[in-house]
Amino acid sequence: MSISLTRYLVEQQRAKGHIPSELRLLLEVVARACKSISQAVNKGALGGVLGSAHSENVQGEVQKKLDIIANEVLIEANEWGGHLAAMASEEMDSIYLVPNRYPQGEYLLLFDPLDGSSNIDVNVSIGTIFSVLRKPEGSLGVSEADFLQPGAAQVAAGYCIYGPQTTLVLTVGDGVAMFTLDREQGSFVLTQEDVQIPADTKEFAINMSNMRHWDTPVKRYIDECLQGKEGVRGKDFNMRWIASMVADVHRILTRGGVFMYPWDKREPNKPGKLRLMYEANPMGWIVEQAGGAATNGHGRILDIMPQQLHERVSVILGSRNEVERVTRYHQESA
Ligand code: P6P
């Protein structure tokens, strides 16, 4: 007998008590928005939604039409519910305050509405990543500063991967659960709970074309993987790089692995490519909740105190023993 997302959230609240009704509403509304995004993504060329929107986002990246559609779907789905005070998105320079015509809630929602959008036009899995924070007590209005909380302060985090299946992956701090979209019923059905990432792995994910720009500890780690059985690791490694963080992270949650987008010399002033608030923090928490680890090479990602809404960070996450090894190599070379 299948368990729907709603039933799961209600029963988790009854058993554990950390999904108050406002948070449950938020998660159900986000899931419904992901269903709409999945429909738009699945139409592809038939929906006239492929290609560029001929505009740039705050990162200076060309926006795809689906990036903007996904962003609008998430805003419209969430602004009326009374559960949110404001939202922040990779696709918007500044925060989005819930309009005065709607009641304000206690939660802040951050999202990358369609991560991996360079893969949209080539039909490779992409996804929506979201993170939920509480609005700080006492603050009257809402400002960008209210969002600048460490990842450890998240009350919920998740992603939805639009691949051969549309799967919603969620944590509220009590492990990780996966829900697969049943298109006939139009609902997300629980297909895995208590997800566990193996502590060891033989698979690494990194964009090898950047090798000449990497810092010493990353070069050392990857060189050892490439030496295989004959080298210090005593085993052969496999490599994957989908260039869609949601897809690479989903593989790691499913069978282990280590994902790395480290700092490199191309733009020395940038700590990394990926964004802290709505990519590294939600994914880092999900990975930790599944028994893995997530660091920036020096410390736990979830302990980083954000300075800016769209700041970037170096990311090493996945199978705990491998993340600890890469982090140790950074500390030894510091
Ligand atoms: P590169 C997608 O644009 C993204 O933000 C992540 O989803 C992905 O892991 C990374 O960038 C891919 O970057 O430099 O390999 O194209």
XYZ file of C-alpha atoms in Angstrom, residues 81-307:
227
model
C 0.003 30.351 1.555
C 0.773 32.455 4.622
C 3.669 30.140 5.552
C 6.465 32.318 4.135
C 7.899 35.737 4.908
C 10.114 35.886 1.812
C 11.920 33.872 -0.859
C 15.352 33.962 -2.485
C 16.371 32.413 -5.790
C 19.467 31.967 -7.913
C 17.451 33.678 -10.675
C 16.658 36.858 -8.715
C 19.185 39.520 -7.618
C 17.384 40.372 -4.381
C 14.942 38.637 -2.044
C 11.235 38.434 -2.904
C 8.985 39.672 -0.103
C 5.552 38.051 0.156
C 3.163 40.748 -1.148
C 1.182 42.642 1.497
C -2.093 41.223 0.134
C -1.058 37.860 1.581
C -0.373 36.935 5.240
C 3.289 36.675 6.259
C 4.624 33.417 7.727
C 7.664 32.413 9.764
C 9.652 30.582 7.060
C 12.167 31.709 4.460
C 12.390 29.654 1.257
C 15.520 29.618 -0.919
C 15.851 27.771 -4.196
C 17.751 27.111 -7.369
C 14.645 26.642 -9.510
C 16.332 24.637 -12.242
C 19.883 23.556 -11.519
C 21.974 22.130 -14.326
C 20.123 24.219 -16.869
C 22.998 23.821 -19.358
C 21.629 20.269 -19.704
C 18.057 21.290 -20.567
C 18.599 21.513 -24.321
C 20.462 18.182 -24.461
C 17.815 16.231 -22.515
C 19.987 15.348 -19.510
C 18.535 15.194 -15.968
C 18.127 18.551 -14.186
C 16.492 19.527 -10.931
C 15.084 21.990 -8.413
C 16.988 22.489 -5.128
C 15.350 24.143 -2.098
C 16.242 25.114 1.457
C 13.986 26.282 4.323
C 15.090 28.598 7.135
C 13.142 30.238 9.949
C 12.757 33.987 9.887
C 14.817 35.266 12.873
C 12.703 36.102 15.953
C 11.843 39.685 16.574
C 12.764 41.111 13.193
C 9.788 43.255 12.106
C 10.219 43.293 8.327
C 12.329 40.856 6.325
C 15.695 41.723 4.819
C 18.472 39.900 3.024
C 20.333 39.768 6.340
C 17.608 37.474 7.728
C 18.597 34.879 5.117
C 22.289 34.897 6.071
C 22.121 31.894 8.410
C 24.488 28.894 8.380
C 23.284 25.674 6.738
C 23.069 24.101 10.197
C 20.029 26.370 10.814
C 17.944 24.792 8.025
C 14.593 23.282 9.091
C 14.056 21.436 5.794
C 15.956 20.855 2.555
C 15.311 18.912 -0.601
C 15.544 18.594 -4.325
C 13.442 17.252 -7.149
C 15.272 15.530 -10.000
C 13.619 15.572 -13.438
C 15.086 12.443 -14.988
C 13.721 9.091 -16.181
C 11.681 9.377 -12.984
C 10.682 12.589 -11.256
C 11.859 12.032 -7.676
C 11.526 14.348 -4.673
C 14.227 13.908 -2.012
C 13.603 15.482 1.388
C 15.004 15.882 4.896
C 13.605 17.698 7.936
C 16.535 16.617 10.097
C 15.469 13.022 10.741
C 17.049 11.174 7.825
C 16.375 11.343 4.088
C 13.263 10.095 2.255
C 12.622 9.755 -1.480
C 9.242 10.112 -3.235
C 8.667 9.107 -6.858
C 6.025 10.959 -8.891
C 3.132 8.675 -9.860
C 1.958 10.483 -12.980
C -1.331 8.572 -13.141
C -2.289 9.706 -9.620
C -0.401 12.988 -9.953
C 1.120 12.446 -6.493
C 4.531 11.779 -4.976
C 4.706 8.277 -3.428
C 7.252 7.235 -0.775
C 9.762 4.920 -2.466
C 12.667 5.015 -0.006
C 13.254 6.219 3.531
C 16.297 6.303 5.788
C 18.643 6.663 2.778
C 22.241 5.717 3.664
C 25.348 6.680 1.642
C 28.102 3.986 1.828
C 31.084 5.397 3.781
C 33.525 4.143 1.107
C 33.354 4.397 -2.675
C 35.201 3.737 -5.916
C 33.549 6.550 -7.855
C 34.492 10.232 -8.028
C 32.739 13.110 -9.780
C 34.719 16.175 -10.863
C 35.111 18.183 -14.082
C 38.514 16.809 -15.194
C 38.929 19.547 -17.826
C 39.852 21.911 -14.967
C 42.737 19.681 -13.753
C 45.541 22.135 -14.564
C 43.770 24.786 -12.438
C 43.284 22.679 -9.281
C 45.035 23.233 -5.944
C 47.565 20.671 -4.749
C 45.324 18.585 -2.427
C 42.735 18.053 -5.194
C 45.449 17.065 -7.687
C 46.892 14.646 -5.086
C 43.527 13.036 -4.408
C 42.546 12.610 -8.066
C 46.053 11.411 -9.055
C 45.789 8.678 -6.406
C 42.361 7.661 -7.731
C 43.774 7.500 -11.289
C 46.725 5.346 -10.138
C 44.132 2.712 -9.212
C 45.171 -0.713 -7.887
C 48.896 -0.053 -8.426
C 48.762 3.148 -6.393
C 48.393 3.974 -2.694
C 44.613 3.451 -2.812
C 45.011 -0.197 -3.848
C 41.789 -0.121 -5.873
C 40.580 1.140 -9.244
C 38.171 4.100 -9.385
C 35.396 5.013 -11.819
C 34.527 8.575 -12.832
C 31.194 10.302 -13.496
C 30.473 13.973 -14.276
C 26.918 14.818 -15.358
C 27.430 18.597 -14.928
C 24.100 18.641 -13.110
C 24.641 18.744 -9.349
C 21.190 17.279 -8.644
C 21.933 14.250 -10.854
C 25.436 13.713 -9.429
C 24.176 14.042 -5.841
C 21.251 11.702 -6.526
C 23.667 9.038 -7.810
C 25.771 9.461 -4.664
C 22.696 9.119 -2.403
C 21.766 5.991 -4.337
C 25.160 4.189 -4.574
C 27.841 6.322 -2.890
C 30.621 8.413 -4.415
C 32.392 11.728 -3.903
C 31.398 14.956 -5.714
C 33.898 17.795 -5.991
C 33.619 21.312 -7.356
C 36.706 22.772 -5.662
C 38.286 26.223 -5.762
C 40.584 26.567 -8.765
C 43.015 29.098 -10.201
C 40.745 30.246 -13.050
C 39.130 32.899 -10.832
C 41.245 32.916 -7.646
C 38.948 35.398 -5.864
C 35.964 33.072 -6.216
C 35.884 30.381 -3.480
C 34.218 27.971 -5.928
C 31.506 27.783 -8.579
C 28.537 26.478 -6.598
C 26.313 28.688 -4.439
C 26.289 28.259 -0.692
C 22.720 29.199 0.252
C 20.646 27.248 -2.283
C 22.987 24.543 -3.605
C 25.735 23.566 -1.134
C 23.734 24.037 2.089
C 20.633 22.017 1.114
C 22.665 19.322 -0.650
C 25.202 19.289 2.200
C 22.499 18.743 4.803
C 20.796 16.004 2.768
C 24.148 14.217 2.338
C 24.946 14.500 6.074
C 21.456 13.248 6.980
C 22.177 10.207 4.791
C 25.419 9.490 6.701
C 27.768 11.312 4.308
C 29.873 14.454 4.770
C 30.128 17.872 3.082
C 33.102 20.249 3.451
C 34.698 23.116 1.563
C 38.092 21.425 1.957
C 38.713 23.129 5.296
C 35.541 22.811 7.347
C 31.930 21.640 7.405
C 29.871 23.501 4.789
C 26.906 23.770 7.168
C 29.049 25.729 9.653
C 29.935 28.485 7.158
C 28.550 31.876 8.224
C 27.216 33.429 4.979
C 28.224 37.002 4.118
